[in-house]
Short mmCIF file of C-alpha atoms in Angstrom, two decimals:
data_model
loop_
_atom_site.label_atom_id
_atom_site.label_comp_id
_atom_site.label_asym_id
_atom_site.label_seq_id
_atom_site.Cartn_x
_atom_site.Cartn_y
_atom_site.Cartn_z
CA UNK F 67 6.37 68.50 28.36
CA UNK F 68 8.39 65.91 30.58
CA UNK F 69 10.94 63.73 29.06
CA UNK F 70 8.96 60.83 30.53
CA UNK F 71 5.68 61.75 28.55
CA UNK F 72 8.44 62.10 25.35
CA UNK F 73 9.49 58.95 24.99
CA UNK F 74 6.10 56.89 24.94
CA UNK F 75 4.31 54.69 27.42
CA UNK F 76 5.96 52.40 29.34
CA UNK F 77 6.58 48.39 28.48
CA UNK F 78 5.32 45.95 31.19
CA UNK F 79 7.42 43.28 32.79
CA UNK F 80 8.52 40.80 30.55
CA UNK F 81 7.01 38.19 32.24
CA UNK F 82 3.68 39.76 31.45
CA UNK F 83 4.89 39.69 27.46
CA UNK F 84 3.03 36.74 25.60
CA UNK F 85 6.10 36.34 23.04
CA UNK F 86 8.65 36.21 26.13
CA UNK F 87 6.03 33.96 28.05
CA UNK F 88 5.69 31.89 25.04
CA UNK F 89 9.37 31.21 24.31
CA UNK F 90 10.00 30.56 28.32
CA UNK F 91 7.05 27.57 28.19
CA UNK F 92 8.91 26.15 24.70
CA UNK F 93 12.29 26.42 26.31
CA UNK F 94 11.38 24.31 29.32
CA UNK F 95 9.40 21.92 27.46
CA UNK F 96 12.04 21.27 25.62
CA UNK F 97 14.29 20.58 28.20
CA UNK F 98 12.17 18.43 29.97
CA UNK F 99 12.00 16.50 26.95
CA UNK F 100 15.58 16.55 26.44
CA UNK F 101 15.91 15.22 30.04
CA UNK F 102 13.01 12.38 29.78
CA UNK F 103 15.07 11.16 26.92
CA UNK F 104 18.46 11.62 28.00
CA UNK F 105 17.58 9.44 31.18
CA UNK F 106 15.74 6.78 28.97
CA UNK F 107 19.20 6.60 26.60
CA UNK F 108 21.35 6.78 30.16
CA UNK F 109 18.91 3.84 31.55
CA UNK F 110 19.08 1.37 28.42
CA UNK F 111 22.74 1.83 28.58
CA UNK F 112 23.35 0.73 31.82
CA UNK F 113 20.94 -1.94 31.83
CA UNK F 114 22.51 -3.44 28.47
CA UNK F 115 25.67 -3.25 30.23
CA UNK F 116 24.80 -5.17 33.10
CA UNK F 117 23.16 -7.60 31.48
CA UNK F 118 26.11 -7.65 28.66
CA UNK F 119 24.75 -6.78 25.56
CA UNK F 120 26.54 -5.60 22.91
CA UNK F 121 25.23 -2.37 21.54
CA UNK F 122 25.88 -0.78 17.87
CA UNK F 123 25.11 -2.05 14.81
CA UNK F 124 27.54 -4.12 13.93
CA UNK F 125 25.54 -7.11 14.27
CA UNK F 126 24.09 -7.00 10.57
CA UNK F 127 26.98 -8.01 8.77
CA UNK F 128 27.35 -11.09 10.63
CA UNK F 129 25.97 -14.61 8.84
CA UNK F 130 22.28 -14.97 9.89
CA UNK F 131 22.22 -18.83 9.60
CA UNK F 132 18.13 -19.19 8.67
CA UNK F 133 16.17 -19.57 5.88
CA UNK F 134 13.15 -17.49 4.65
CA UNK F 135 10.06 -19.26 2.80
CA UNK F 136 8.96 -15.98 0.46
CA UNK F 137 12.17 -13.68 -0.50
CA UNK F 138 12.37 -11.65 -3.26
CA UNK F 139 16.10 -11.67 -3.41
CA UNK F 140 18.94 -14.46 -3.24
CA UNK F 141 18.79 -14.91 0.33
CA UNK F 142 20.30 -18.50 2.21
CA UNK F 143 21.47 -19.53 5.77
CA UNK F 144 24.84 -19.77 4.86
CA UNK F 145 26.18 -16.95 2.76
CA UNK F 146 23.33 -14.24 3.77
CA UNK F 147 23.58 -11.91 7.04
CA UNK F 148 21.43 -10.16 9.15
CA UNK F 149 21.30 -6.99 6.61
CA UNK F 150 19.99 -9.30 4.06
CA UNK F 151 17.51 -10.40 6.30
CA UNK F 152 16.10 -7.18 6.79
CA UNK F 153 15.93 -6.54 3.24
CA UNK F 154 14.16 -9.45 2.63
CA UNK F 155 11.90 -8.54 5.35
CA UNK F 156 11.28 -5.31 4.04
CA UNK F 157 10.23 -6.19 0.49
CA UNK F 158 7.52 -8.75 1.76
CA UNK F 159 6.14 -5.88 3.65
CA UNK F 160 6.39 -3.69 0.74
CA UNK F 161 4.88 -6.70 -1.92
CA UNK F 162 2.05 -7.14 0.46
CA UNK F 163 0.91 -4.05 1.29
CA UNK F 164 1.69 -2.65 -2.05
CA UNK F 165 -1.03 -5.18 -3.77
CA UNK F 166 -3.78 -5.02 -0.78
CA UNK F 167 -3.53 -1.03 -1.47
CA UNK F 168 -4.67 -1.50 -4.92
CA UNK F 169 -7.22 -4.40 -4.40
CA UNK F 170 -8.64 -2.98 -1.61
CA UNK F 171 -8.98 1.06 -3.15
CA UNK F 172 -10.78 -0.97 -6.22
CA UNK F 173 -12.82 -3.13 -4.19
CA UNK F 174 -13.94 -0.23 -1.92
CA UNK F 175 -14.89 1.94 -4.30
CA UNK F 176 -17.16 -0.45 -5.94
CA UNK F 177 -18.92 -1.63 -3.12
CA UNK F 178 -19.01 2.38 -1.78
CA UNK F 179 -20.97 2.83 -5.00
CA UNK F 180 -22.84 -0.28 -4.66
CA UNK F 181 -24.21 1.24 -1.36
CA UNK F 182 -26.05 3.92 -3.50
CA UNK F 183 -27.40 1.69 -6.07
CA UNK F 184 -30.78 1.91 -6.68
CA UNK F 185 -31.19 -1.86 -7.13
CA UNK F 186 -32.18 -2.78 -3.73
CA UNK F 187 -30.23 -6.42 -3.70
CA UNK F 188 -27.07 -4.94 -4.65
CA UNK F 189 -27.45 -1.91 -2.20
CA UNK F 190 -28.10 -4.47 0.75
CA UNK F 191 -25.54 -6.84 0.26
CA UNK F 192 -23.30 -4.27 0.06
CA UNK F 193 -24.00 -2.63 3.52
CA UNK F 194 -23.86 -6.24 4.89
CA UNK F 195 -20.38 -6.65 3.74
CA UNK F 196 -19.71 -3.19 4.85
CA UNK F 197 -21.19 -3.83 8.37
CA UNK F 198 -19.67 -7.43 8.76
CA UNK F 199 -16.00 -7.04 7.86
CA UNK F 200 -15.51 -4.04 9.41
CA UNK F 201 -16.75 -4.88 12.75
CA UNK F 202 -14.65 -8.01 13.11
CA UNK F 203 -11.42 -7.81 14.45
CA UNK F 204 -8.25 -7.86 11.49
CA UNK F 205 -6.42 -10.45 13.46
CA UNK F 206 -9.56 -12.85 13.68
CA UNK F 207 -10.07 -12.82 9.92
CA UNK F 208 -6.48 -13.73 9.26
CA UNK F 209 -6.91 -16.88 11.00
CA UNK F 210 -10.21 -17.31 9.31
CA UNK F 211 -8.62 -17.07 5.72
CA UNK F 212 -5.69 -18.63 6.86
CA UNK F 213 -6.57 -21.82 9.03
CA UNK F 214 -10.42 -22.17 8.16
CA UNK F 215 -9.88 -21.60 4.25
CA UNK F 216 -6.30 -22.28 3.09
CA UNK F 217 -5.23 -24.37 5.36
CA UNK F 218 -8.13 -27.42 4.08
CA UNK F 219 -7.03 -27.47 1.01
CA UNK F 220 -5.95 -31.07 -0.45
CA UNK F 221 -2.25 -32.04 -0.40
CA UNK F 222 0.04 -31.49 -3.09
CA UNK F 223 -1.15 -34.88 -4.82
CA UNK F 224 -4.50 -33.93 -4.36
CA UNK F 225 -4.18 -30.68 -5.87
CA UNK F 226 -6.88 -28.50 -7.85
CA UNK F 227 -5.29 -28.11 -11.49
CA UNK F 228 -6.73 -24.66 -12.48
CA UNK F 229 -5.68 -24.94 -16.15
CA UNK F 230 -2.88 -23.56 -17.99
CA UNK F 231 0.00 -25.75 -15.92
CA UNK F 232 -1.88 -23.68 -12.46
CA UNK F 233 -2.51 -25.82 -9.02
CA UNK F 234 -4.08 -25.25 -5.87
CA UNK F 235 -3.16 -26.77 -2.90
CA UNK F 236 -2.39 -26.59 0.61
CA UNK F 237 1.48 -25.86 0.23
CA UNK F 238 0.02 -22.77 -1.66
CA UNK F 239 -0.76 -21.60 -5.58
CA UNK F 240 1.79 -22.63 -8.20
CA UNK F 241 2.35 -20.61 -11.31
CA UNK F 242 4.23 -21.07 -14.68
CA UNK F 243 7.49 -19.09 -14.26
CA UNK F 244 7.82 -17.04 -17.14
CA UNK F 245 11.55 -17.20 -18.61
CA UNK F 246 12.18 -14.15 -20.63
CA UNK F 247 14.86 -14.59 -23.64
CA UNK F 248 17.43 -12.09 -24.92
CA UNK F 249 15.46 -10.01 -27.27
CA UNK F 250 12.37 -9.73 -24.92
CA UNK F 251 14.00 -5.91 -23.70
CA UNK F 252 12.41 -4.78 -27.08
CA UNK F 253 8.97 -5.78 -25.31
CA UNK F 254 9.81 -3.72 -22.26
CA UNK F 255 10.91 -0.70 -24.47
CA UNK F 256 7.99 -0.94 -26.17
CA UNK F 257 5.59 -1.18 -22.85
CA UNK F 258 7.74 1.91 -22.16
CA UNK F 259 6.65 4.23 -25.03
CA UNK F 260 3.07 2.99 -25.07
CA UNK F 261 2.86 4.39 -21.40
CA UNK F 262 4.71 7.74 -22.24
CA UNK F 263 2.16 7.86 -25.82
CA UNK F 264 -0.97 7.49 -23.80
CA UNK F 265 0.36 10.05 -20.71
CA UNK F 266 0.69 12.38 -23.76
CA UNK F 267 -2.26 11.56 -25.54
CA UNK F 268 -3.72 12.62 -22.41
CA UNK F 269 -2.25 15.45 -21.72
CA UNK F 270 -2.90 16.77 -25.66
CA UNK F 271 -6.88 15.21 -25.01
CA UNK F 272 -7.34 17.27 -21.86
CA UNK F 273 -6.05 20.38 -23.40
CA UNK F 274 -8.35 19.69 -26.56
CA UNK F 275 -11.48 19.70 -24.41
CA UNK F 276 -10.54 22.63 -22.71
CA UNK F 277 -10.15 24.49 -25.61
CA UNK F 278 -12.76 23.13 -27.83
CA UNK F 279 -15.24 20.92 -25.91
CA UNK F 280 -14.74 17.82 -27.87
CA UNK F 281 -13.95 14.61 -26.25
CA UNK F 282 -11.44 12.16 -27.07
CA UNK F 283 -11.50 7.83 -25.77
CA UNK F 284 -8.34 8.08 -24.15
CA UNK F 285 -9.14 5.03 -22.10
CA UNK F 286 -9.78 3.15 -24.67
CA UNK F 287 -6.70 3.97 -27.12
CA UNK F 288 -4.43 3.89 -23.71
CA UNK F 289 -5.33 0.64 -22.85
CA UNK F 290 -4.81 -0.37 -26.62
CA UNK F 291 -1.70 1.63 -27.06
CA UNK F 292 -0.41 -0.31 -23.59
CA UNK F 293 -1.33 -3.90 -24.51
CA UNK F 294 -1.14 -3.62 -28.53
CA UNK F 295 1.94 -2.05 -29.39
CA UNK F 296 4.20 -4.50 -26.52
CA UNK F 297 2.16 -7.56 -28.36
CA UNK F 298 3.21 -6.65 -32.12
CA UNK F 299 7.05 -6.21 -31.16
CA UNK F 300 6.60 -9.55 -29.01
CA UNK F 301 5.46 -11.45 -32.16
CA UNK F 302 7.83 -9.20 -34.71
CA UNK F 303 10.83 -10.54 -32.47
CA UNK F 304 10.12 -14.04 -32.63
CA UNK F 305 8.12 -14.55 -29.10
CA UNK F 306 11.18 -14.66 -26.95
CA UNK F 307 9.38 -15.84 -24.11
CA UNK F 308 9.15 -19.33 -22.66
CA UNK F 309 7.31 -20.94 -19.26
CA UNK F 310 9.13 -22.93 -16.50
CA UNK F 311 5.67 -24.65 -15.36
CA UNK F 312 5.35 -26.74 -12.21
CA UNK F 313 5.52 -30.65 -12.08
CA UNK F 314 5.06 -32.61 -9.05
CA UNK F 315 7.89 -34.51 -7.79
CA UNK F 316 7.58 -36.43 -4.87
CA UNK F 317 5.50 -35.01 -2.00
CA UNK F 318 5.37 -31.85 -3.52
CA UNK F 319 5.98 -29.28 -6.71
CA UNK F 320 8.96 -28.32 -8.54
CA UNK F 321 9.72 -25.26 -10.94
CA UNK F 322 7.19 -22.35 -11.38
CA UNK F 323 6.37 -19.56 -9.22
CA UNK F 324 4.92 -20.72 -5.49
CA UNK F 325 2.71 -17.90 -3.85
CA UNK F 326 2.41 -18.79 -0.46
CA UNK F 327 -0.68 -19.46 1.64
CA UNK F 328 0.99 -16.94 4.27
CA UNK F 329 0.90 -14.85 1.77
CA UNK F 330 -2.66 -15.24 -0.05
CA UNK F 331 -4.64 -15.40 3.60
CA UNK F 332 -2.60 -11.69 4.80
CA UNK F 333 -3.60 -10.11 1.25
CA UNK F 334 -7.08 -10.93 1.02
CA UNK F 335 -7.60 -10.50 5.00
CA UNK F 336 -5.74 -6.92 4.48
CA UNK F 337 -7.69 -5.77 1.53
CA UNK F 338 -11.37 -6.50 2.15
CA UNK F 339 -10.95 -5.51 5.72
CA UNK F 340 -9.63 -1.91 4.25
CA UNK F 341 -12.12 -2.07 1.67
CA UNK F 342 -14.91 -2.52 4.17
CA UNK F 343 -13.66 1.25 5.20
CA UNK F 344 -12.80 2.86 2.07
CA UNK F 345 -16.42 2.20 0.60
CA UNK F 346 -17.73 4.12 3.69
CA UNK F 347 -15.29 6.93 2.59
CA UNK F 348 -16.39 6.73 -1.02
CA UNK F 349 -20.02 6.52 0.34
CA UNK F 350 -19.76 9.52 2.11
CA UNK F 351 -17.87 11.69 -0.51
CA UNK F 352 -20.34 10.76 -3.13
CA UNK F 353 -22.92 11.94 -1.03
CA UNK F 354 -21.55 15.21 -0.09
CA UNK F 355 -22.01 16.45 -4.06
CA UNK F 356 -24.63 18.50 -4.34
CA UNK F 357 -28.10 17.21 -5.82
CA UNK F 358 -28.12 19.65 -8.03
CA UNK F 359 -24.68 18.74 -9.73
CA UNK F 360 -26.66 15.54 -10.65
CA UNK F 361 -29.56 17.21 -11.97
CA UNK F 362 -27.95 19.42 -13.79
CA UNK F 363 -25.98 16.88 -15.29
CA UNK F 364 -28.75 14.87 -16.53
CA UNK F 365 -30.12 18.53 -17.67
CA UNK F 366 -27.53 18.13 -20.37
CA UNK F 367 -28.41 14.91 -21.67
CA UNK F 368 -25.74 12.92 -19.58
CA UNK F 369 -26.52 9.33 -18.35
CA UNK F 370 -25.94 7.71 -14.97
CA UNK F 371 -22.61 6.73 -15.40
CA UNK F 372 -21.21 9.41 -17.35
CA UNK F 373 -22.78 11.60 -14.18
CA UNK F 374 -21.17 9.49 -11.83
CA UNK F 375 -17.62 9.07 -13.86
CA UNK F 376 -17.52 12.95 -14.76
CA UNK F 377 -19.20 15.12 -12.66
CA UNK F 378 -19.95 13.27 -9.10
CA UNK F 379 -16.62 10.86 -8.69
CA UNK F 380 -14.72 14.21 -9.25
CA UNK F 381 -15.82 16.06 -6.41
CA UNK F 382 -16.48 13.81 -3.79
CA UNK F 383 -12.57 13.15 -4.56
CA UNK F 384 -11.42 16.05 -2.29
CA UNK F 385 -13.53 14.65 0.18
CA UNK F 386 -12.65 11.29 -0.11
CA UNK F 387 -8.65 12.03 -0.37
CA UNK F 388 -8.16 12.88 3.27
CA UNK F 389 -9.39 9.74 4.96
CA UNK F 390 -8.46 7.71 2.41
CA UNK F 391 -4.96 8.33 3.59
CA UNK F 392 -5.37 6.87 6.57
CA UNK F 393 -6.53 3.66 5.41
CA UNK F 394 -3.80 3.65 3.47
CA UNK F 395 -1.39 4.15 6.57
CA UNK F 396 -3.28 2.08 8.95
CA UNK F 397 -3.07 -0.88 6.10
CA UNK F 398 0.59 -0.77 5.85
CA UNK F 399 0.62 -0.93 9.84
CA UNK F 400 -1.47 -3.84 10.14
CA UNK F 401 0.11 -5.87 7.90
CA UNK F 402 2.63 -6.27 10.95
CA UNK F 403 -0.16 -8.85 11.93
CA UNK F 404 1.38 -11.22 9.45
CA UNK F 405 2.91 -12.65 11.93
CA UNK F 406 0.40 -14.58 13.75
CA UNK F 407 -0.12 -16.58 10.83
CA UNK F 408 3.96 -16.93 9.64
CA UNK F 409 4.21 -14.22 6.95
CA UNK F 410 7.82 -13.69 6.93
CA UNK F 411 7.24 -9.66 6.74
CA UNK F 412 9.42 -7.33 8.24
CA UNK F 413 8.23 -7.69 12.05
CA UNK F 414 8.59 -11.73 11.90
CA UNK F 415 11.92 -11.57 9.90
CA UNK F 416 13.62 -8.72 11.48
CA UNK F 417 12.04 -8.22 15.44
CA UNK F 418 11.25 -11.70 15.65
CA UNK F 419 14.22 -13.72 14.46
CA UNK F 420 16.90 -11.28 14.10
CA UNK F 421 16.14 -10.32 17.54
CA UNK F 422 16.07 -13.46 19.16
CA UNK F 423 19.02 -14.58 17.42
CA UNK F 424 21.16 -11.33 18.44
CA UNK F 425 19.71 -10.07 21.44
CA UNK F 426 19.71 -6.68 20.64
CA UNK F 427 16.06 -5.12 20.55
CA UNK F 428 17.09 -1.50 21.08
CA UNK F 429 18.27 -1.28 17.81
CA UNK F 430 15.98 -3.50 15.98
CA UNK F 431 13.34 -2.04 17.62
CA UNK F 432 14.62 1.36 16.52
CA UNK F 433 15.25 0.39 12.74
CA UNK F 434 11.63 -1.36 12.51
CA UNK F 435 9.85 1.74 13.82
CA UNK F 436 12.03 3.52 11.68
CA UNK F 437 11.22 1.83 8.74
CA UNK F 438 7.09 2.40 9.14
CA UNK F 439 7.35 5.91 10.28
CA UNK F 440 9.25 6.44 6.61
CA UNK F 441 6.70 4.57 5.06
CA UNK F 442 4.18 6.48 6.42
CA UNK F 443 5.68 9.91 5.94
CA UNK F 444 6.20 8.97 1.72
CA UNK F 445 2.47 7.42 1.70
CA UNK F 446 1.30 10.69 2.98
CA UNK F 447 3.72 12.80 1.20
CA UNK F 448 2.36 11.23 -2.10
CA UNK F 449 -1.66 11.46 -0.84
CA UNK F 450 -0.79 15.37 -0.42
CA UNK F 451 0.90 15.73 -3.70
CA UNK F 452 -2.02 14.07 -5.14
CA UNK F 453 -4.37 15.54 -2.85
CA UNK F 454 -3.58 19.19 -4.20
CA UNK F 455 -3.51 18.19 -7.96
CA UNK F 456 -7.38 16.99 -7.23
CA UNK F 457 -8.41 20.74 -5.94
CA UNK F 458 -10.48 22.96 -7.00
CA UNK F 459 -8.99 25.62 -9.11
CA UNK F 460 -10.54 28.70 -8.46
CA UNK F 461 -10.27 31.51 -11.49
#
């Protein structure tokens, strides 16, 4: 035997290897890349030099010398710079989009269930809201809430008095401001441990029925663990809570809580459009359970909406999960619209002023698509967590 036939057949050219192939296509894509964006950095250099821009960002600590309608911290023209700005920004976007998420998943979900009703009415208007808001464009039906709704309202001494020191008027909704006294941190301990009793009571109630079948109303003793136990230590303490209510002085309101029209007209615009998709979704998760699940629920003496609440609404949740997400990310992105109708959100506050005002858009630009790309990548994050706790458990 040869020495050639002892050590094994022989290897191809490397060339031909799909692992050294492979690496050679990664390796030059990622030097083109590294090029492309080496010459974009080398280009936006130059050009801010010529035109004589300062770069860095420096620029945030100096005064930013506006004002901001809607800011959930102190924030004024003379003492507050362009960081503060951002922040203020920021947590409109956040306020915003945090509330449309909610209103728009409940919203959705009822009219996605609506859609199956067996009442006829209720299943038609339901796929007319469904076919109507989602085929007109966001932006339109921001100026529709905003300049065809809000907007005709009366003047401030015209206002509508809603009852209980509320008005409605064209400057926007104004509120009693609540004025919270020394003791009222009992009230907020107590809210506290109702929340951490019920997520217990839960968690004992779930294991019960695994063990033993038997069912316990933890919605109903959350929800009157939650509201009942903050109420008696409100009244044992001596109701250490007062309202700041608004009067009208002069051409307009003083004291109390303003919500903005801005404000009201990007929420409702951002929710039911959202909604219009997330009842779809629901629609089509719902419908993916098997008949059978149905039947064989009502086999066992269940009604409708115990079906629906225990046995359908379950499963057509790992459906429904996925694309929910993306509504979710896709509302937080268009609430950048907010600024076609003055909603001081991050995008009119930070890339519209602040940018202006300073001149530098590289890194504005760069910090604003910053801050949505980490919003997106938490939202998602959380979706997945919650996404995995919904699966099916297979024994």
């Amino acid at each position: 035997m040869s020495s050639a036939d002892v050590s094994g057949p022989k290897r191809g050219s490397l060339i031909n290897d799909p692992k050294i192939r492979g690496l050679i296509y990664q390796f030059v894509l990622v030097a083109v890349l590294a090029f492309l964006v080496y010459g974009a950095a080398s280009n936006a250099i130059e050009n801010l030099r010529a035109a004589r821009i300062a770069s860095g960002f420096g620029f945030l600590n100096q005064p930013a010398g506006f004002d901001v309608n809607q800011k959930l911290i102190p924030f004024s023209s003379s003492g507050s710079t362009y960081a503060d700005a951002f922040f203020v920004g920021l947590l409109n976007t956040l306020l915003v989009a945090a509330i449309a998420v909610v209103v728009a998943t409940v919203l959705g979900f009822v009219i996605g269930v609506a859609r199956l009703s067996q009442n006829w009415i209720v299943a038609k208007l339901a796929a007319v809201y469904v076919e109507c808001v989602r085929n007109v464009p966001l932006l339109l039906q921001l100026f529709i809430w905003y300049n065809a709704v809000l907007k005709p309202l009366p003047g401030p001494r015209q206002s509508l008095e809603l009852g209980a020191g509320t008005y409605l008027n064209s400057r926007g909704l104004f509120l009693p401001q609540p004025l919270f006294g020394e003791r009222f941190g009992w009230v907020w301990i107590g809210l506290a441990v109702a929340i951490a009793g019920s997520y217990l009571f839960h968690r004992w109630a779930h294991r019960q029925q695994l063990a033993t079948g038997r069912q316990y109303p933890v919605i109903r003793i959350a929800i009157g663990l939650i509201i009942g136990l903050p109420l008696v230590i409100y009244f044992l303490i001596g109701q250490p809570l007062t309202f700041n209510y608004p009067e009208l002085r002069g051409f307009n309101f003083a004291g109390g809580i303003q919500v903005f029209p801005e404000f009201v007209a990007l929420l409702i615009g951002l929710a039911t459009y959202t909604a219009a998709f997330i009842a779809e979704i629901v629609r089509a998760g719902i419908l993916s359970v098997s008949r059978g699940q149905t039947e064989a629920a009502y086999a066992l003496g269940l009604h409708s909406s115990p079906t629906l609440r225990l046995v359908v609404i379950p499963q057509a949740m790992r459906v429904i999960i996925p694309p929910l997400t993306n509504q979710y990310l896709n509302l937080v992105k268009n609430s950048s619209l907010a600024v076609a109708i003055g909603y001081p959100d991050l995008v009119q506050v930070f890339m519209g002023t602040v940018l202006n005002q300073t001149g530098q858009a590289v890194e504005v630009i760069a910090i604003t698509m910053a801050v949505y790309l980490a919003i997106s990548v938490v939202t998602s994050l959380l979706m997945n967590i919650y996404n995995r706790r919904m699966a099916i458990v297979e024994r």
